[in-house]
mmCIF file of C-alpha atoms in Angstrom:
data_model
loop_
_atom_site.group_PDB
_atom_site.id
_atom_site.type_symbol
_atom_site.label_atom_id
_atom_site.label_comp_id
_atom_site.label_asym_id
_atom_site.label_seq_id
_atom_site.Cartn_x
_atom_site.Cartn_y
_atom_site.Cartn_z
ATOM 1 C CA UNK O 1 69.352 -47.963 9.674
ATOM 2 C CA UNK O 2 67.263 -48.666 6.514
ATOM 3 C CA UNK O 3 64.900 -51.008 8.283
ATOM 4 C CA UNK O 4 64.867 -48.711 11.202
ATOM 5 C CA UNK O 5 63.473 -46.430 8.650
ATOM 6 C CA UNK O 6 60.510 -48.286 6.534
ATOM 7 C CA UNK O 7 57.496 -48.598 9.213
ATOM 8 C CA UNK O 8 57.732 -44.805 9.425
ATOM 9 C CA UNK O 9 57.573 -44.600 5.456
ATOM 10 C CA UNK O 10 55.244 -47.135 5.271
ATOM 11 C CA UNK O 11 52.695 -45.236 7.942
ATOM 12 C CA UNK O 12 53.030 -41.949 6.733
ATOM 13 C CA UNK O 13 52.226 -43.260 2.812
ATOM 14 C CA UNK O 14 49.196 -45.416 4.112
ATOM 15 C CA UNK O 15 47.593 -42.167 5.575
ATOM 16 C CA UNK O 16 48.402 -40.190 2.615
ATOM 17 C CA UNK O 17 46.593 -42.468 0.286
ATOM 18 C CA UNK O 18 43.923 -42.674 2.975
ATOM 19 C CA UNK O 19 43.675 -39.194 2.924
ATOM 20 C CA UNK O 20 43.295 -38.681 -0.475
ATOM 21 C CA UNK O 21 40.502 -41.562 -0.878
ATOM 22 C CA UNK O 22 38.536 -40.180 1.255
ATOM 23 C CA UNK O 23 38.690 -36.732 0.166
ATOM 24 C CA UNK O 24 37.095 -37.527 -3.359
ATOM 25 C CA UNK O 25 33.690 -35.958 -3.848
ATOM 26 C CA UNK O 26 30.304 -38.516 -3.497
ATOM 27 C CA UNK O 27 27.695 -37.860 -5.594
ATOM 28 C CA UNK O 28 24.475 -38.872 -3.895
ATOM 29 C CA UNK O 29 21.406 -39.868 -6.076
ATOM 30 C CA UNK O 30 18.591 -36.895 -4.921
ATOM 31 C CA UNK O 31 15.893 -39.326 -3.100
ATOM 32 C CA UNK O 32 12.984 -39.658 -5.562
ATOM 33 C CA UNK O 33 9.757 -37.646 -5.144
ATOM 34 C CA UNK O 34 7.238 -39.334 -3.078
ATOM 35 C CA UNK O 35 3.848 -39.878 -4.591
ATOM 36 C CA UNK O 36 1.177 -37.744 -3.581
ATOM 37 C CA UNK O 37 -1.923 -39.653 -1.594
ATOM 38 C CA UNK O 38 -4.890 -39.306 -3.151
ATOM 39 C CA UNK O 39 -7.853 -40.048 -0.902
ATOM 40 C CA UNK O 40 -10.583 -42.481 -2.741
ATOM 41 C CA UNK O 41 -14.040 -43.057 -1.328
ATOM 42 C CA UNK O 42 -17.362 -44.612 -2.534
ATOM 43 C CA UNK O 43 -20.493 -42.153 -2.226
ATOM 44 C CA UNK O 44 -24.193 -42.476 -2.059
ATOM 45 C CA UNK O 45 -26.641 -39.862 -3.083
ATOM 46 C CA UNK O 46 -29.082 -38.236 -0.231
ATOM 47 C CA UNK O 47 -32.919 -37.640 -0.686
ATOM 48 C CA UNK O 48 -35.480 -36.154 1.386
ATOM 49 C CA UNK O 49 -37.837 -39.044 2.619
ATOM 50 C CA UNK O 50 -40.754 -40.126 4.944
ATOM 51 C CA UNK O 51 -39.441 -42.807 7.047
ATOM 52 C CA UNK O 52 -41.387 -45.111 9.087
ATOM 53 C CA UNK O 53 -40.768 -46.537 12.167
ATOM 54 C CA UNK O 54 -39.944 -49.863 13.894
ATOM 55 C CA UNK O 55 -39.859 -49.881 17.675
ATOM 56 C CA UNK O 56 -38.445 -53.330 18.629
ATOM 57 C CA UNK O 57 -38.396 -54.863 22.282
ATOM 58 C CA UNK O 58 -38.374 -57.854 24.214
ATOM 59 C CA UNK O 59 -40.580 -59.921 26.323
ATOM 60 C CA UNK O 60 -42.143 -63.292 27.374
ATOM 61 C CA UNK O 61 -45.360 -64.812 25.906
ATOM 62 C CA UNK O 62 -48.122 -65.330 29.085
ATOM 63 C CA UNK O 63 -51.210 -66.933 29.525
ATOM 64 C CA UNK O 64 -54.095 -64.086 29.408
ATOM 65 C CA UNK O 65 -56.396 -66.495 31.821
ATOM 66 C CA UNK O 66 -54.243 -68.769 34.301
ATOM 67 C CA UNK O 67 -56.473 -70.766 37.218
ATOM 68 C CA UNK O 68 -55.507 -73.066 39.751
ATOM 69 C CA UNK O 69 -58.428 -76.022 39.836
ATOM 70 C CA UNK O 70 -59.567 -76.892 43.374
ATOM 71 C CA UNK O 71 -62.715 -79.434 45.175
ATOM 72 C CA UNK O 72 -65.197 -77.813 46.283
ATOM 73 C CA UNK O 73 -66.405 -80.859 48.370
ATOM 74 C CA UNK O 74 -64.531 -83.417 49.485
ATOM 75 C CA UNK O 75 -63.589 -87.074 48.750
ATOM 76 C CA UNK O 76 -61.987 -89.893 46.651
ATOM 77 C CA UNK O 77 -61.443 -89.115 43.109
ATOM 78 C CA UNK O 78 -62.824 -92.065 41.183
ATOM 79 C CA UNK O 79 -62.333 -90.728 37.610
ATOM 80 C CA UNK O 80 -59.700 -88.493 35.909
ATOM 81 C CA UNK O 81 -60.266 -87.332 32.182
ATOM 82 C CA UNK O 82 -57.191 -88.456 29.921
ATOM 83 C CA UNK O 83 -57.492 -84.455 28.656
ATOM 84 C CA UNK O 84 -56.176 -84.014 32.170
ATOM 85 C CA UNK O 85 -52.841 -84.753 31.646
ATOM 86 C CA UNK O 86 -49.721 -82.398 31.650
ATOM 87 C CA UNK O 87 -49.870 -80.759 28.104
ATOM 88 C CA UNK O 88 -53.221 -82.009 27.116
ATOM 89 C CA UNK O 89 -56.376 -79.583 25.561
ATOM 90 C CA UNK O 90 -59.608 -79.872 26.987
ATOM 91 C CA UNK O 91 -62.685 -77.759 26.237
ATOM 92 C CA UNK O 92 -65.366 -75.409 28.054
ATOM 93 C CA UNK O 93 -67.436 -77.621 30.095
ATOM 94 C CA UNK O 94 -66.045 -80.933 29.866
ATOM 95 C CA UNK O 95 -65.846 -82.952 32.937
ATOM 96 C CA UNK O 96 -61.696 -83.215 33.985
ATOM 97 C CA UNK O 97 -62.046 -85.072 37.515
ATOM 98 C CA UNK O 98 -64.748 -86.965 39.517
ATOM 99 C CA UNK O 99 -65.271 -87.262 43.341
ATOM 100 C CA UNK O 100 -66.718 -90.228 44.700
ATOM 101 C CA UNK O 101 -70.314 -89.185 44.971
ATOM 102 C CA UNK O 102 -72.469 -91.841 46.696
ATOM 103 C CA UNK O 103 -72.622 -90.011 50.027
ATOM 104 C CA UNK O 104 -74.040 -86.900 47.950
ATOM 105 C CA UNK O 105 -76.659 -88.648 46.314
ATOM 106 C CA UNK O 106 -77.758 -90.108 49.852
ATOM 107 C CA UNK O 107 -77.544 -86.381 51.070
ATOM 108 C CA UNK O 108 -79.380 -85.622 48.219
ATOM 109 C CA UNK O 109 -82.373 -87.961 48.900
ATOM 110 C CA UNK O 110 -82.643 -86.955 52.379
ATOM 111 C CA UNK O 111 -83.297 -83.188 51.131
ATOM 112 C CA UNK O 112 -86.067 -84.490 48.780
ATOM 113 C CA UNK O 113 -87.918 -86.668 51.386
ATOM 114 C CA UNK O 114 -87.540 -83.445 53.869
ATOM 115 C CA UNK O 115 -88.593 -81.323 51.303
ATOM 116 C CA UNK O 116 -91.677 -83.368 50.206
ATOM 117 C CA UNK O 117 -92.263 -83.856 54.129
ATOM 118 C CA UNK O 118 -92.497 -80.424 54.717
ATOM 119 C CA UNK O 119 -94.724 -79.357 51.649
ATOM 120 C CA UNK O 120 -97.214 -82.056 53.405
ATOM 121 C CA UNK O 121 -96.997 -80.573 56.433
ATOM 122 C CA UNK O 122 -97.500 -76.979 55.035
ATOM 123 C CA UNK O 123 -100.380 -77.914 52.935
ATOM 124 C CA UNK O 124 -102.000 -79.874 56.162
ATOM 125 C CA UNK O 125 -101.395 -76.227 58.458
ATOM 126 C CA UNK O 126 -103.352 -74.351 55.377
ATOM 127 C CA UNK O 127 -106.555 -76.750 55.534
ATOM 128 C CA UNK O 128 -106.563 -76.391 59.502
ATOM 129 C CA UNK O 129 -106.119 -72.574 59.277
ATOM 130 C CA UNK O 130 -109.014 -72.373 56.625
ATOM 131 C CA UNK O 131 -111.579 -74.739 58.494
ATOM 132 C CA UNK O 132 -110.716 -72.627 61.605
ATOM 133 C CA UNK O 133 -111.618 -69.293 59.713
ATOM 134 C CA UNK O 134 -114.335 -70.512 58.747
ATOM 135 C CA UNK O 135 -115.826 -71.682 61.824
ATOM 136 C CA UNK O 136 -114.694 -68.509 63.671
ATOM 137 C CA UNK O 137 -117.576 -66.404 62.074
ATOM 138 C CA UNK O 138 -119.784 -68.720 63.985
ATOM 139 C CA UNK O 139 -118.386 -68.783 67.453
ATOM 140 C CA UNK O 140 -117.479 -72.479 66.363
ATOM 141 C CA UNK O 141 -113.801 -72.027 67.519
ATOM 142 C CA UNK O 142 -112.234 -68.784 69.863
ATOM 143 C CA UNK O 143 -110.261 -66.580 67.898
ATOM 144 C CA UNK O 144 -107.147 -67.851 69.989
ATOM 145 C CA UNK O 145 -107.224 -71.397 67.926
ATOM 146 C CA UNK O 146 -107.466 -69.674 64.660
ATOM 147 C CA UNK O 147 -104.414 -67.429 65.589
ATOM 148 C CA UNK O 148 -102.645 -71.151 66.690
ATOM 149 C CA UNK O 149 -103.554 -72.117 62.829
ATOM 150 C CA UNK O 150 -102.031 -69.138 61.432
ATOM 151 C CA UNK O 151 -99.018 -69.684 63.313
ATOM 152 C CA UNK O 152 -98.506 -73.520 62.602
ATOM 153 C CA UNK O 153 -99.475 -72.500 59.023
ATOM 154 C CA UNK O 154 -96.426 -70.022 58.713
ATOM 155 C CA UNK O 155 -94.153 -72.195 60.584
ATOM 156 C CA UNK O 156 -94.911 -74.753 57.988
ATOM 157 C CA UNK O 157 -94.259 -72.560 55.033
ATOM 158 C CA UNK O 158 -90.703 -71.415 56.885
ATOM 159 C CA UNK O 159 -90.043 -75.429 57.640
ATOM 160 C CA UNK O 160 -90.376 -75.531 53.477
ATOM 161 C CA UNK O 161 -88.070 -72.448 52.709
ATOM 162 C CA UNK O 162 -85.431 -74.347 54.581
ATOM 163 C CA UNK O 163 -85.958 -77.618 53.257
ATOM 164 C CA UNK O 164 -85.601 -75.939 49.873
ATOM 165 C CA UNK O 165 -82.831 -74.300 50.826
ATOM 166 C CA UNK O 166 -81.184 -77.614 52.116
ATOM 167 C CA UNK O 167 -82.067 -79.318 49.095
ATOM 168 C CA UNK O 168 -80.624 -76.898 46.407
ATOM 169 C CA UNK O 169 -77.277 -77.013 48.630
ATOM 170 C CA UNK O 170 -77.456 -81.279 48.561
ATOM 171 C CA UNK O 171 -78.202 -80.936 44.679
ATOM 172 C CA UNK O 172 -75.234 -78.673 44.579
ATOM 173 C CA UNK O 173 -72.659 -80.381 46.290
ATOM 174 C CA UNK O 174 -73.434 -83.338 44.127
ATOM 175 C CA UNK O 175 -73.148 -81.320 40.875
ATOM 176 C CA UNK O 176 -69.640 -80.422 42.644
ATOM 177 C CA UNK O 177 -68.888 -84.122 42.298
ATOM 178 C CA UNK O 178 -67.563 -83.403 38.811
ATOM 179 C CA UNK O 179 -64.663 -80.596 38.302
ATOM 180 C CA UNK O 180 -65.533 -79.081 35.074
ATOM 181 C CA UNK O 181 -63.268 -77.148 32.663
ATOM 182 C CA UNK O 182 -63.612 -73.411 33.272
ATOM 183 C CA UNK O 183 -62.328 -72.429 29.346
ATOM 184 C CA UNK O 184 -60.993 -73.585 26.689
ATOM 185 C CA UNK O 185 -57.605 -74.651 28.043
ATOM 186 C CA UNK O 186 -54.694 -76.792 28.577
ATOM 187 C CA UNK O 187 -52.913 -78.071 31.476
ATOM 188 C CA UNK O 188 -49.982 -76.908 33.094
ATOM 189 C CA UNK O 189 -49.487 -78.850 36.398
ATOM 190 C CA UNK O 190 -51.666 -81.993 37.807
ATOM 191 C CA UNK O 191 -51.782 -83.305 41.432
ATOM 192 C CA UNK O 192 -54.016 -85.303 41.784
ATOM 193 C CA UNK O 193 -54.814 -88.925 40.452
ATOM 194 C CA UNK O 194 -57.321 -91.745 40.929
ATOM 195 C CA UNK O 195 -57.702 -93.326 44.684
ATOM 196 C CA UNK O 196 -56.526 -89.360 46.461
ATOM 197 C CA UNK O 197 -58.583 -87.510 48.721
ATOM 198 C CA UNK O 198 -59.729 -84.414 47.346
ATOM 199 C CA UNK O 199 -60.332 -81.728 49.739
ATOM 200 C CA UNK O 200 -60.902 -78.133 49.426
ATOM 201 C CA UNK O 201 -57.699 -77.013 50.803
ATOM 202 C CA UNK O 202 -55.362 -78.820 48.164
ATOM 203 C CA UNK O 203 -54.918 -77.925 44.309
ATOM 204 C CA UNK O 204 -56.178 -80.444 42.048
ATOM 205 C CA UNK O 205 -53.702 -78.871 39.201
ATOM 206 C CA UNK O 206 -53.023 -75.385 37.163
ATOM 207 C CA UNK O 207 -54.454 -74.975 33.726
ATOM 208 C CA UNK O 208 -54.652 -71.598 31.158
ATOM 209 C CA UNK O 209 -56.674 -70.230 28.380
ATOM 210 C CA UNK O 210 -55.923 -70.989 25.209
ATOM 211 C CA UNK O 211 -58.276 -68.547 23.067
ATOM 212 C CA UNK O 212 -55.583 -66.121 23.024
ATOM 213 C CA UNK O 213 -51.875 -65.329 24.908
ATOM 214 C CA UNK O 214 -50.530 -61.851 25.830
ATOM 215 C CA UNK O 215 -47.494 -60.423 25.510
ATOM 216 C CA UNK O 216 -46.506 -57.473 27.839
ATOM 217 C CA UNK O 217 -43.955 -55.252 25.871
ATOM 218 C CA UNK O 218 -42.165 -52.700 27.803
ATOM 219 C CA UNK O 219 -41.846 -49.251 26.147
ATOM 220 C CA UNK O 220 -39.114 -46.646 26.981
ATOM 221 C CA UNK O 221 -39.632 -42.707 27.031
ATOM 222 C CA UNK O 222 -37.704 -42.439 24.064
ATOM 223 C CA UNK O 223 -39.533 -44.906 22.359
ATOM 224 C CA UNK O 224 -43.394 -43.902 23.354
ATOM 225 C CA UNK O 225 -42.520 -40.602 21.215
ATOM 226 C CA UNK O 226 -43.120 -42.122 17.736
ATOM 227 C CA UNK O 227 -45.713 -44.467 19.060
ATOM 228 C CA UNK O 228 -49.571 -43.987 19.264
ATOM 229 C CA UNK O 229 -50.494 -46.610 21.803
ATOM 230 C CA UNK O 230 -54.432 -47.308 22.071
ATOM 231 C CA UNK O 231 -55.340 -46.046 25.646
ATOM 232 C CA UNK O 232 -59.148 -46.480 25.904
ATOM 233 C CA UNK O 233 -60.979 -49.500 24.895
ATOM 234 C CA UNK O 234 -62.387 -48.061 21.440
ATOM 235 C CA UNK O 235 -58.636 -46.754 20.127
ATOM 236 C CA UNK O 236 -57.624 -48.608 17.168
ATOM 237 C CA UNK O 237 -55.211 -51.839 17.947
ATOM 238 C CA UNK O 238 -51.201 -51.604 17.196
ATOM 239 C CA UNK O 239 -50.076 -54.171 15.040
ATOM 240 C CA UNK O 240 -46.961 -56.219 16.421
ATOM 241 C CA UNK O 241 -44.728 -58.615 14.488
ATOM 242 C CA UNK O 242 -43.186 -61.405 17.233
ATOM 243 C CA UNK O 243 -40.131 -63.337 16.394
ATOM 244 C CA UNK O 244 -38.466 -65.929 18.129
ATOM 245 C CA UNK O 245 -36.192 -64.743 20.828
ATOM 246 C CA UNK O 246 -34.089 -67.986 21.320
ATOM 247 C CA UNK O 247 -33.370 -68.620 18.083
ATOM 248 C CA UNK O 248 -32.433 -66.021 16.073
ATOM 249 C CA UNK O 249 -32.734 -68.202 12.500
ATOM 250 C CA UNK O 250 -36.288 -69.041 13.344
ATOM 251 C CA UNK O 251 -37.515 -66.869 10.276
ATOM 252 C CA UNK O 252 -41.319 -67.600 11.457
ATOM 253 C CA UNK O 253 -43.708 -64.635 12.325
ATOM 254 C CA UNK O 254 -46.455 -64.578 14.779
ATOM 255 C CA UNK O 255 -48.759 -61.433 14.613
ATOM 256 C CA UNK O 256 -50.309 -60.012 17.273
ATOM 257 C CA UNK O 257 -51.968 -56.395 18.223
ATOM 258 C CA UNK O 258 -51.541 -54.185 20.978
ATOM 259 C CA UNK O 259 -55.051 -53.870 22.601
ATOM 260 C CA UNK O 260 -54.476 -51.962 25.707
ATOM 261 C CA UNK O 261 -51.487 -50.332 28.069
ATOM 262 C CA UNK O 262 -50.886 -50.178 31.725
ATOM 263 C CA UNK O 263 -52.017 -47.149 33.822
ATOM 264 C CA UNK O 264 -48.926 -47.186 35.824
ATOM 265 C CA UNK O 265 -44.709 -46.993 34.620
ATOM 266 C CA UNK O 266 -42.253 -49.546 36.054
ATOM 267 C CA UNK O 267 -41.018 -48.475 39.512
ATOM 268 C CA UNK O 268 -37.279 -49.083 38.195
ATOM 269 C CA UNK O 269 -37.093 -48.624 34.791
ATOM 270 C CA UNK O 270 -39.989 -46.443 34.313
ATOM 271 C CA UNK O 271 -41.013 -48.095 31.195
ATOM 272 C CA UNK O 272 -44.594 -48.491 30.321
ATOM 273 C CA UNK O 273 -45.948 -51.414 29.444
ATOM 274 C CA UNK O 274 -48.273 -52.132 26.439
ATOM 275 C CA UNK O 275 -50.322 -55.465 26.066
ATOM 276 C CA UNK O 276 -50.490 -57.169 23.219
ATOM 277 C CA UNK O 277 -52.504 -60.289 22.019
ATOM 278 C CA UNK O 278 -51.937 -62.934 20.070
ATOM 279 C CA UNK O 279 -55.310 -64.984 18.933
ATOM 280 C CA UNK O 280 -54.922 -69.107 18.244
ATOM 281 C CA UNK O 281 -51.242 -69.045 19.892
ATOM 282 C CA UNK O 282 -51.175 -72.670 19.842
ATOM 283 C CA UNK O 283 -52.448 -72.475 15.737
ATOM 284 C CA UNK O 284 -55.206 -75.003 16.530
ATOM 285 C CA UNK O 285 -57.603 -73.096 14.200
ATOM 286 C CA UNK O 286 -55.114 -71.781 11.776
ATOM 287 C CA UNK O 287 -52.748 -74.394 11.535
ATOM 288 C CA UNK O 288 -49.624 -72.059 11.760
ATOM 289 C CA UNK O 289 -46.233 -72.573 13.887
ATOM 290 C CA UNK O 290 -47.310 -72.807 17.558
ATOM 291 C CA UNK O 291 -46.088 -69.690 20.037
ATOM 292 C CA UNK O 292 -45.732 -71.202 23.622
ATOM 293 C CA UNK O 293 -46.374 -70.076 26.937
ATOM 294 C CA UNK O 294 -43.306 -68.412 28.351
ATOM 295 C CA UNK O 295 -41.349 -68.191 24.952
ATOM 296 C CA UNK O 296 -39.239 -65.235 24.902
ATOM 297 C CA UNK O 297 -39.424 -63.238 21.555
ATOM 298 C CA UNK O 298 -38.497 -59.974 19.791
ATOM 299 C CA UNK O 299 -41.388 -57.977 19.389
ATOM 300 C CA UNK O 300 -41.285 -55.047 15.986
ATOM 301 C CA UNK O 301 -44.025 -52.432 16.760
ATOM 302 C CA UNK O 302 -45.064 -50.292 14.002
ATOM 303 C CA UNK O 303 -44.190 -46.610 14.866
ATOM 304 C CA UNK O 304 -45.561 -43.431 13.177
ATOM 305 C CA UNK O 305 -44.029 -42.227 9.779
ATOM 306 C CA UNK O 306 -41.291 -39.548 10.270
ATOM 307 C CA UNK O 307 -41.725 -36.819 7.254
ATOM 308 C CA UNK O 308 -38.736 -34.789 5.383
ATOM 309 C CA UNK O 309 -35.833 -36.909 7.081
ATOM 310 C CA UNK O 310 -32.940 -38.004 5.353
ATOM 311 C CA UNK O 311 -31.495 -41.921 6.173
ATOM 312 C CA UNK O 312 -28.015 -42.113 6.686
ATOM 313 C CA UNK O 313 -26.489 -45.854 6.831
ATOM 314 C CA UNK O 314 -25.516 -46.734 10.244
ATOM 315 C CA UNK O 315 -22.054 -48.232 8.981
ATOM 316 C CA UNK O 316 -21.558 -44.554 7.189
ATOM 317 C CA UNK O 317 -21.605 -42.937 10.704
ATOM 318 C CA UNK O 318 -18.847 -42.466 13.129
ATOM 319 C CA UNK O 319 -18.915 -42.195 16.731
ATOM 320 C CA UNK O 320 -22.440 -42.166 16.639
ATOM 321 C CA UNK O 321 -23.191 -38.596 15.727
ATOM 322 C CA UNK O 322 -20.012 -37.920 12.849
ATOM 323 C CA UNK O 323 -20.359 -38.158 9.275
ATOM 324 C CA UNK O 324 -18.224 -37.422 5.805
ATOM 325 C CA UNK O 325 -19.927 -35.545 3.265
ATOM 326 C CA UNK O 326 -18.880 -34.877 -0.212
ATOM 327 C CA UNK O 327 -19.371 -31.469 -1.608
ATOM 328 C CA UNK O 328 -20.229 -31.118 -5.202
ATOM 329 C CA UNK O 329 -18.864 -29.818 -7.595
ATOM 330 C CA UNK O 330 -15.055 -30.259 -6.757
ATOM 331 C CA UNK O 331 -15.428 -33.519 -4.663
ATOM 332 C CA UNK O 332 -14.217 -32.215 -1.390
ATOM 333 C CA UNK O 333 -14.328 -33.382 1.984
ATOM 334 C CA UNK O 334 -16.655 -32.368 4.578
ATOM 335 C CA UNK O 335 -17.076 -33.662 7.763
ATOM 336 C CA UNK O 336 -19.593 -32.780 10.096
ATOM 337 C CA UNK O 337 -21.783 -33.471 13.193
ATOM 338 C CA UNK O 338 -25.606 -34.901 12.964
ATOM 339 C CA UNK O 339 -28.222 -34.354 15.696
ATOM 340 C CA UNK O 340 -30.348 -38.041 15.038
ATOM 341 C CA UNK O 341 -34.219 -37.965 15.066
ATOM 342 C CA UNK O 342 -34.253 -41.529 15.557
ATOM 343 C CA UNK O 343 -31.936 -44.933 14.999
ATOM 344 C CA UNK O 344 -32.057 -48.255 14.586
ATOM 345 C CA UNK O 345 -30.289 -51.271 13.710
ATOM 346 C CA UNK O 346 -29.792 -49.818 9.617
ATOM 347 C CA UNK O 347 -30.557 -46.289 9.762
ATOM 348 C CA UNK O 348 -29.632 -43.138 11.284
ATOM 349 C CA UNK O 349 -31.825 -40.965 10.574
ATOM 350 C CA UNK O 350 -31.871 -36.765 10.799
ATOM 351 C CA UNK O 351 -33.928 -33.855 9.559
ATOM 352 C CA UNK O 352 -33.368 -32.371 6.153
ATOM 353 C CA UNK O 353 -31.768 -29.396 7.404
ATOM 354 C CA UNK O 354 -29.130 -30.944 8.702
ATOM 355 C CA UNK O 355 -27.710 -32.256 5.583
ATOM 356 C CA UNK O 356 -26.479 -29.359 2.954
ATOM 357 C CA UNK O 357 -27.216 -29.154 -0.442
ATOM 358 C CA UNK O 358 -25.379 -30.854 -3.420
ATOM 359 C CA UNK O 359 -23.075 -33.200 -1.605
ATOM 360 C CA UNK O 360 -22.807 -36.696 -1.495
ATOM 361 C CA UNK O 361 -22.442 -39.363 1.632
ATOM 362 C CA UNK O 362 -18.636 -41.015 1.841
ATOM 363 C CA UNK O 363 -19.392 -44.722 2.903
ATOM 364 C CA UNK O 364 -15.736 -45.702 3.033
ATOM 365 C CA UNK O 365 -13.887 -45.517 5.998
ATOM 366 C CA UNK O 366 -11.261 -43.041 5.765
ATOM 367 C CA UNK O 367 -8.705 -42.502 9.139
ATOM 368 C CA UNK O 368 -7.518 -38.880 7.727
ATOM 369 C CA UNK O 369 -10.657 -36.683 6.814
ATOM 370 C CA UNK O 370 -9.499 -32.728 6.557
ATOM 371 C CA UNK O 371 -11.859 -30.309 5.552
ATOM 372 C CA UNK O 372 -11.800 -29.316 2.062
ATOM 373 C CA UNK O 373 -9.942 -32.627 1.065
ATOM 374 C CA UNK O 374 -10.158 -33.577 -2.429
ATOM 375 C CA UNK O 375 -10.922 -37.216 -3.284
ATOM 376 C CA UNK O 376 -11.371 -39.030 -5.960
ATOM 377 C CA UNK O 377 -15.136 -41.037 -6.178
ATOM 378 C CA UNK O 378 -14.754 -44.835 -6.426
ATOM 379 C CA UNK O 379 -17.776 -46.086 -8.628
ATOM 380 C CA UNK O 380 -21.153 -44.258 -9.417
ATOM 381 C CA UNK O 381 -22.568 -43.024 -6.207
ATOM 382 C CA UNK O 382 -26.615 -45.313 -5.370
ATOM 383 C CA UNK O 383 -28.926 -44.065 -3.319
ATOM 384 C CA UNK O 384 -29.621 -44.472 0.067
ATOM 385 C CA UNK O 385 -33.156 -44.317 0.042
ATOM 386 C CA UNK O 386 -33.610 -47.726 -1.913
ATOM 387 C CA UNK O 387 -33.897 -49.677 1.535
ATOM 388 C CA UNK O 388 -36.112 -47.217 3.273
ATOM 389 C CA UNK O 389 -38.402 -46.870 0.251
ATOM 390 C CA UNK O 390 -39.176 -50.789 -0.129
ATOM 391 C CA UNK O 391 -39.180 -50.466 4.277
ATOM 392 C CA UNK O 392 -41.883 -48.308 3.386
ATOM 393 C CA UNK O 393 -43.691 -50.555 0.371
ATOM 394 C CA UNK O 394 -43.956 -53.823 3.072
ATOM 395 C CA UNK O 395 -45.429 -51.761 5.551
ATOM 396 C CA UNK O 396 -47.715 -50.455 3.060
ATOM 397 C CA UNK O 397 -48.971 -53.833 1.919
ATOM 398 C CA UNK O 398 -48.949 -55.458 5.119
ATOM 399 C CA UNK O 399 -51.665 -52.692 6.402
ATOM 400 C CA UNK O 400 -53.626 -53.326 3.291
#
């Protein structure tokens, strides 16, 4: 009986012990108070300035005068100037190609002989006419003979005129056996060689002028608002700086001037094209680095100066039209939406009326920017006008 009673007694005792154990009051330590988060930001002071605009656009350098050389007479090429090679330079009036001139010299000699013969015939016709005129008064010759003499003299004069024309044409054809350079230029393509037949239907080569080159710069409607481009011949040119459009690390700058604009807008983009001229593009006189035909360039055009504006660093502008200001005193946040007058790679420019008084610009990226939240300023505020001021000074120095 005792053995049978032991298991129930043990179960009851274990249950009682567990009940008393878990019924004890367990004191749980209260959670530690969370540290209050403080927003921190760097700031810049804002000032009203005059901001010089610079419009950037892309284009390709073009030759202002490019021609295809052709022969004006037919013949075998007997000489090709070493200057008439692809890439070679030549001067205006230089003989580039010579065509076999023997046939044309013969034709010139024949034309000269015919001209001399016609002049002799005219001289004789005039003498006969004069003699007939003297004799007609004494009735030694009839009036019909005088009229015939005059007609013969007129025919001789016409023959002289025809012979002179033939002589001029023969002289011109002989001159055309020498192909002369039409301007100071450079050879782009050569299609002829010594021994080949040149005729008026086949091109001899392609050349372009090197005195200056041109760049056709597209300007959008928005960009035109900030430019004063020349419209007439006596309008002042607009300065342009050109940089390498293929290799951005190439820091060389070529200086050009917009001298005219095209009279029509592009049919597709509605852009207007401004024509900039680069003098001595290959540096033959100046010794500067050459700017080659077909070179893509990035053009920076000096625009108007916008007065009484505030320049905001682009990195401080969020979602293109939002900035966070810090109100003084109190250092509280004031996020606002802005309407930009001008934007470039560095700044977003707004009218001075868009920025309240006694504020700083917050330049540190913050995820949460509630209106009126207090912030802690990191370091001393810097000025946002330093780069813009130096930019304005650079433009003044360039202008001077």
